[in-house]
Short mmCIF file of C-alpha atoms in Angstrom, two decimals:
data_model
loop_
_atom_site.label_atom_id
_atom_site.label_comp_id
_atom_site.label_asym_id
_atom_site.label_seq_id
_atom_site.Cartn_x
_atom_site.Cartn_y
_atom_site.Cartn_z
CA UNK B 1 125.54 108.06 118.38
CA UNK B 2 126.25 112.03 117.67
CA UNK B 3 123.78 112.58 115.64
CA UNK B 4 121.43 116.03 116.78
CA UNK B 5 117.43 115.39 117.13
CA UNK B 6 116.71 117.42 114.67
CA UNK B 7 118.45 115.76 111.87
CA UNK B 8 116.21 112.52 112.77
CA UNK B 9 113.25 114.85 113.29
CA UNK B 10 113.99 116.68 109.18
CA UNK B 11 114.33 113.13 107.79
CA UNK B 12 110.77 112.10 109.51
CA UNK B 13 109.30 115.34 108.24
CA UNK B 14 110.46 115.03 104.93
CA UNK B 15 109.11 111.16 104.53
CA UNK B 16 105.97 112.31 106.04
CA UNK B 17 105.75 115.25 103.56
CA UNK B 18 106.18 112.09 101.00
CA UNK B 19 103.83 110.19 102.06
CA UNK B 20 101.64 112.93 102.14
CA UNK B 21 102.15 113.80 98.61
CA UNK B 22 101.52 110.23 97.68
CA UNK B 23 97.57 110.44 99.10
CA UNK B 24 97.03 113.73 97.36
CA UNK B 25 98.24 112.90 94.08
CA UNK B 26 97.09 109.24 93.85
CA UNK B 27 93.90 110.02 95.21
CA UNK B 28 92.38 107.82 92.18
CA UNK B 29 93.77 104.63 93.45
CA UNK B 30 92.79 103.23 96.55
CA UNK B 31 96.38 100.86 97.01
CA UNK B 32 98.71 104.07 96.39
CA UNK B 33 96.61 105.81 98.97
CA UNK B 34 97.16 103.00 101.48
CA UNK B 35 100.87 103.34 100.54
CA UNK B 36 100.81 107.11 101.58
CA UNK B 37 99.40 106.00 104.87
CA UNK B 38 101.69 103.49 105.41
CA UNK B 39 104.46 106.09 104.83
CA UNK B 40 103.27 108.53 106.77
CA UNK B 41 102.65 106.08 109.67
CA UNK B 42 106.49 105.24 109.55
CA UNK B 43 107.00 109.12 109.69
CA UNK B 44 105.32 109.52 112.87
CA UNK B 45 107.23 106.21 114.24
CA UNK B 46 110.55 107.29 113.52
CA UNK B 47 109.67 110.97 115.47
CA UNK B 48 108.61 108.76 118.39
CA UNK B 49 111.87 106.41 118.38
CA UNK B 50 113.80 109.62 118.10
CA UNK B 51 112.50 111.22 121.00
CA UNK B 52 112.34 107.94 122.75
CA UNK B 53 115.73 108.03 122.40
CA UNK B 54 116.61 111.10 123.11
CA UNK B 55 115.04 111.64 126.61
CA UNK B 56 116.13 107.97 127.30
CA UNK B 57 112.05 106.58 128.17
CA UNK B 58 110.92 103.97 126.82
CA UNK B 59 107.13 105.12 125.90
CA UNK B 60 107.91 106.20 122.46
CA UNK B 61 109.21 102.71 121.76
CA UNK B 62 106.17 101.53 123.15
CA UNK B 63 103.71 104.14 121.42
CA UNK B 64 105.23 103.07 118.18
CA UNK B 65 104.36 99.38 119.12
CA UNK B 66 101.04 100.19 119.47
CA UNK B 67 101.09 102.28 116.35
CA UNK B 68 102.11 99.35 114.47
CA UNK B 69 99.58 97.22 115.63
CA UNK B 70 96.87 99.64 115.15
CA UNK B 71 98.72 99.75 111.44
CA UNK B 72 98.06 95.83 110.67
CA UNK B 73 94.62 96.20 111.86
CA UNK B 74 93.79 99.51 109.58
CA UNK B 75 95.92 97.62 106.65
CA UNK B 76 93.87 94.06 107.04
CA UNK B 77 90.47 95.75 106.91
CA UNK B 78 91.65 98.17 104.22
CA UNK B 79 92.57 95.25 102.03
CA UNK B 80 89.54 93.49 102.52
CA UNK B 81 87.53 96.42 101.23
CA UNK B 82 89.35 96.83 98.43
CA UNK B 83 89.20 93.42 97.55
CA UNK B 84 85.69 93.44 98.47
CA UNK B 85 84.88 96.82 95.97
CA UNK B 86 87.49 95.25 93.21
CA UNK B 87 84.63 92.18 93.45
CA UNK B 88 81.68 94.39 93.25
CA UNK B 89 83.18 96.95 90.50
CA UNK B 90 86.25 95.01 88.91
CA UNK B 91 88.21 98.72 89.43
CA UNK B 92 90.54 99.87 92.24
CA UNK B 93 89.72 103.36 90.72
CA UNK B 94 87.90 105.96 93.50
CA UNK B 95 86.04 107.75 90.62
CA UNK B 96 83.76 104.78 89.98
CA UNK B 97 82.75 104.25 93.59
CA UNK B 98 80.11 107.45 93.46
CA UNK B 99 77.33 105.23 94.05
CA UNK B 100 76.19 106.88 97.23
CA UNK B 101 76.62 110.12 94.89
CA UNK B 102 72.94 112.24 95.09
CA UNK N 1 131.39 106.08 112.60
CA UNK N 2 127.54 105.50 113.08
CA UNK N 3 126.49 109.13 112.47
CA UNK N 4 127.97 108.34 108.87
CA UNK N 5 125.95 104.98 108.69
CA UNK N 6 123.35 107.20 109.78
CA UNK N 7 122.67 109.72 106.97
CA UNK N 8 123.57 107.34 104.32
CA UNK N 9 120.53 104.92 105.82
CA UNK N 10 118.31 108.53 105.88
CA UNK N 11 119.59 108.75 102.30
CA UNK N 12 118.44 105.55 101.18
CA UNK N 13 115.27 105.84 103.18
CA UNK N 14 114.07 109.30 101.41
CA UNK N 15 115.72 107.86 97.86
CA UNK N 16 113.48 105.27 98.40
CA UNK N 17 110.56 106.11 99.04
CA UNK N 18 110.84 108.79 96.73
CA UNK N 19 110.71 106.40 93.92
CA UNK N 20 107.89 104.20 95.68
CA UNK N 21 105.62 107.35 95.64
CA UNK N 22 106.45 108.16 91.62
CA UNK N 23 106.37 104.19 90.65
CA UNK N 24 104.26 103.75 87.92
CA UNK N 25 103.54 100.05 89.30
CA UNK N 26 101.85 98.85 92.46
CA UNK N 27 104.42 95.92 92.75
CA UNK N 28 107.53 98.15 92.00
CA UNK N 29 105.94 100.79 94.71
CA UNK N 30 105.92 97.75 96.92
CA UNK N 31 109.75 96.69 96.92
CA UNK N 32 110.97 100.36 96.44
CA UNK N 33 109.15 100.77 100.32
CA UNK N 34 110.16 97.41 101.65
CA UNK N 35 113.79 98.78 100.95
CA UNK N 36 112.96 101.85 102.83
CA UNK N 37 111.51 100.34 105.92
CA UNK N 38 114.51 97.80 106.11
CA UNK N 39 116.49 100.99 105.47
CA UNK N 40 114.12 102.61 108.70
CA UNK N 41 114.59 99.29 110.55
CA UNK N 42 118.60 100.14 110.51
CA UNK N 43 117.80 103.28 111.95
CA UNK N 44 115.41 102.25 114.68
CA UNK N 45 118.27 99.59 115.42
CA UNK N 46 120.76 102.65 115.68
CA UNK N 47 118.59 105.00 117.64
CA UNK N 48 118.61 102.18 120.82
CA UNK N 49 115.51 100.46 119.70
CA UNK N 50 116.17 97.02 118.79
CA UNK N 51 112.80 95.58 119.33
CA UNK N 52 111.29 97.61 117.38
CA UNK N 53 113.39 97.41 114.54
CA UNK N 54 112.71 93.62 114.81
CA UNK N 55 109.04 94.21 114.75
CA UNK N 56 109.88 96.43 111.64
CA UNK N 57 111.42 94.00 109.57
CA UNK N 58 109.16 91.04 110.40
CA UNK N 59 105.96 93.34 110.40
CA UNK N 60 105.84 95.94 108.13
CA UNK N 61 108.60 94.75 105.77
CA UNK N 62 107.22 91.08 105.98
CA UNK N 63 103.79 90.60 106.74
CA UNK N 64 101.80 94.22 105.72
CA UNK N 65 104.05 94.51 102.17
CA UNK N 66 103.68 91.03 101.55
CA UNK N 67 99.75 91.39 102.54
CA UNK N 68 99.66 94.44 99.74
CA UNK N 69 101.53 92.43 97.29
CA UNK N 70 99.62 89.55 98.40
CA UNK N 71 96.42 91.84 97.37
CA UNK N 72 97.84 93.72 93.94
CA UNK N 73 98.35 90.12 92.56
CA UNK N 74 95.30 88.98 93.61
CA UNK N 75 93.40 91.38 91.85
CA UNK N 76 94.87 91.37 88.30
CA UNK N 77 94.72 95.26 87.82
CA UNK N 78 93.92 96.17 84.08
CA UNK N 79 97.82 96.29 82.68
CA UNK N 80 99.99 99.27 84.01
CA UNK N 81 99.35 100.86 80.31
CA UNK N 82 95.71 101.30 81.61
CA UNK N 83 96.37 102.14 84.76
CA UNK N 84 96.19 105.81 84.82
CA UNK N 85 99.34 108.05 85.80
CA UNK N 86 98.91 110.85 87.96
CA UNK N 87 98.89 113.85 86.15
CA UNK N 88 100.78 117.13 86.81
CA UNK N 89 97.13 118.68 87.56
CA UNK N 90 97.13 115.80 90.33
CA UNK N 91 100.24 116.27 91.64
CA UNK N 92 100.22 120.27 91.88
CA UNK N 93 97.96 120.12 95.42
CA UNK N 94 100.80 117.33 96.41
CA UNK N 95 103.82 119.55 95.65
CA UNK N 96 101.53 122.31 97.39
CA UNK N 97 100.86 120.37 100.54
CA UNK N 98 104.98 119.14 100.62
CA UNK N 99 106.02 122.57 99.82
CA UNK N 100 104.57 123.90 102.70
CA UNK N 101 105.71 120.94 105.49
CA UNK N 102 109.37 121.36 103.98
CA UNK N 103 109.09 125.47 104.41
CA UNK N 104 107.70 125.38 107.56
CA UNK N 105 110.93 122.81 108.33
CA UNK N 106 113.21 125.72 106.88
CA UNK N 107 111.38 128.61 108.68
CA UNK N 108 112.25 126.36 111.89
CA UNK N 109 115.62 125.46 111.09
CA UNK N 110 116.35 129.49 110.22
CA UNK N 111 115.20 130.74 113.42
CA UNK N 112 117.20 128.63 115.58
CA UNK N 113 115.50 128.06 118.78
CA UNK N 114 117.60 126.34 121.36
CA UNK N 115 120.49 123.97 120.48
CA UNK N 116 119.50 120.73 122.44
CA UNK N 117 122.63 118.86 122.90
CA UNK N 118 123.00 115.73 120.74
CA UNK N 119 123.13 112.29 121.73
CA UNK N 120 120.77 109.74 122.28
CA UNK N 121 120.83 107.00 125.17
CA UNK N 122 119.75 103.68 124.68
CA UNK N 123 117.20 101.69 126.11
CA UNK N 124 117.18 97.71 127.35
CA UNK N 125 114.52 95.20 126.30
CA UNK N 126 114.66 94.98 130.25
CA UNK N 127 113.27 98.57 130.72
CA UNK N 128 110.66 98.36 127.57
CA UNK N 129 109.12 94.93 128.38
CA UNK N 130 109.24 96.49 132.44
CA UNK N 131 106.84 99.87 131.18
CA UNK N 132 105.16 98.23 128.75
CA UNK N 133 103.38 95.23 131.10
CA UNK N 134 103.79 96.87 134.17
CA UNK N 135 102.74 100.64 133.45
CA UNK N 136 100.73 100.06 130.43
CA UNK N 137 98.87 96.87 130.60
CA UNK N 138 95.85 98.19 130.04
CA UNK N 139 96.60 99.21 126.40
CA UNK N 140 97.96 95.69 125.35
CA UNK N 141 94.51 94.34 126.31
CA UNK N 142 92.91 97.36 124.42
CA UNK N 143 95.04 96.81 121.19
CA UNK N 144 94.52 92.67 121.58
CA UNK N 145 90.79 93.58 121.35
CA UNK N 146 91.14 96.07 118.56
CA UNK N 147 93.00 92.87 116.34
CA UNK N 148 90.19 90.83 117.03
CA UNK N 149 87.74 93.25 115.75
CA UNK N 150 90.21 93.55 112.74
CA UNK N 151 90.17 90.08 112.08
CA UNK N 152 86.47 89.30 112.80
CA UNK N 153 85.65 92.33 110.10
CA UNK N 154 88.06 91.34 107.79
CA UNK N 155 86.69 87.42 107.83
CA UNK N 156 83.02 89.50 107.40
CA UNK N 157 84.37 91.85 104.24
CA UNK N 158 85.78 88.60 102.35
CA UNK N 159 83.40 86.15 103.08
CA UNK N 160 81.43 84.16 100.23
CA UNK N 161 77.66 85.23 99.32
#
C-alpha cells in the first residue's frame, strides 16, 4: 500500500482529538465519557498498527493486543460502576455524585 | 487501488465518529462508533494486520459496544428530552483542547521534517504469534491476571445486597 505514515498518523490524531473533545464536553455523563475513552483508545491503536507497519515488527500489533485487553477490563469495571451508581442514585449524571463533596 | 480504499475508510472513520461524539442519544452514539471501528477494522486489515482487525470486529465492535448497549438499555435513562445536551459553554474547552492537537498537527505538517519514504510491509500471523509467546510471554500472563481481577471486581460491583 502507498500510502505515507503520516497520513495514517493525521487520521489517528484527528480521532484522538475527537475523542478527546467527547470527555471534555460530555463531562456530565458518565457513558459519553466512556465513549471518549474508547475513541481515544482506538486513536492510540491505529498509531501503533501504523508504525507496526511501517518498520515491519510486529510489537505494535502486539502492544495494541494488549491495549485491547486492558480496554475490556477498564470497560467491564466501568460498566459495573455505573450500573452500580445508576442503582444507588437512579442518574448517570456526574453532578449528583458530590457526595464525598466537603 | 488500496490507497483510494484507504482514505475513503479514514473518511468514514472521522465522519463517523464525528457524529457518535455530537449524538444526542447513547444508542445512536453506539452504532455511529460500531461503524467506525468496522470502518478502523478495514484499515488495520489494510495496514498488514489481520489479527488484529479480527480482534477488532469481534471485540470492540461485538462484545464492548454490545456490553455499552447492553448497559444504556439496562438502565432506562430518563427520555433523551431530559437528558441534557451539551451546551456551547461545554463544548468551548472541547473545541479548545481539539483546536490545539489539530494546530500542533499543522505546525508539524508546515515545517516539514524529513520525508520518510512510504510504504508499509506486512507482517505474518507466523511472526506475531512467534514475538508474542516467545519474546513476550510474560505480559500475556500479566494481562490474563489483570482480566481476572476485572472480572472478580466486576462480579463484586454488581452483586446483590
Amino acid at each position: 500500500m502507498s500510502v505515507p505514515l503520516s497520513h495514517v498518523l493525521i487520521v489517528a490524531s484527528l480521532m484522538f482529538a475527537m475523542g478527546l473533545g467527547c470527555v471534555v464536553a460530555w463531562r456530565a455523563n458518565v457513558i459519553m465519557m466512556l465513549i471518549g475513552i474508547e475513541i481515544m483508545l482506538n486513536a492510540v491503536m491505529l498509531t501503533f498498527v501504523g508504525g507496526s507497519a511501517h518498520w515491519g515488527i510486529a510489537d505494535g500489533q502486539l502492544f495494541s493486543l494488549m491495549l485491547m485487553a486492558l480496554t475490556s477490563a477498564e470497560v467491564s469495571l466501568a460498566l459495573a460502576m455505573v450500573v452500580y451508581l445508576h442503582r444507588r442514585k437512579q442518574t448517570v449524571n456526574t453532578d449528583q455524585f458530590d457526595s464525598m463533596k466537603g | 487501488m488500496e490507497a483510494t480504499l484507504f482514505y475513503i475508510l479514514a473518511a468514514v472513520l472521522l465522519i463517523g465518529t464525528l457524529l457518535a461524539i455530537t449524538a444526542r442519544q447513547a444508542v445512536r452514539s453506539i452504532v455511529y462508533l460500531v461503524t467506525s471501528f468496522f470502518a478502523l477494522a478495514l484499515m488495520f486489515y489494510l495496514l498488514g494486520a489481520p489479527l488484529i482487525a479480527a480482534f477488532e470486529v469481534i471485540i470492540y465492535a461485538g462484545a464492548i459496544m454490545v456490553l455499552f448497549l447492553f448497559v444504556i438499555m439496562m438502565l432506562e435513562l430518563e427520555s433523551p428530552e431530559k437528558l441534557a445536551k451539551p451546551h456551547f459553554k461545554n463544548w468551548l474547552p472541547a473545541l479548545l483542547l481539539a483546536g490545539a492537537v489539530v494546530g500542533a498537527l499543522v505546525v508539524l505538517l508546515c515545517s516539514r521534517l524529513q520525508a520518510v519514504p512510504p510504504g508499509f510491509t506486512e507482517i505474518p500471523v507466523r511472526q506475531f504469534a512467534f514475538a508474542l509467546f516467545k519474546q513476550y510471554g510474560v505480559a500475556v500472563e500479566v494481562v490474563s491476571m489483570q482480566l481476572l481481577f476485572a472480572l472478580v471486581g466486576a462480579l463484586y460491583l454488581g452483586r446483590r445486597r
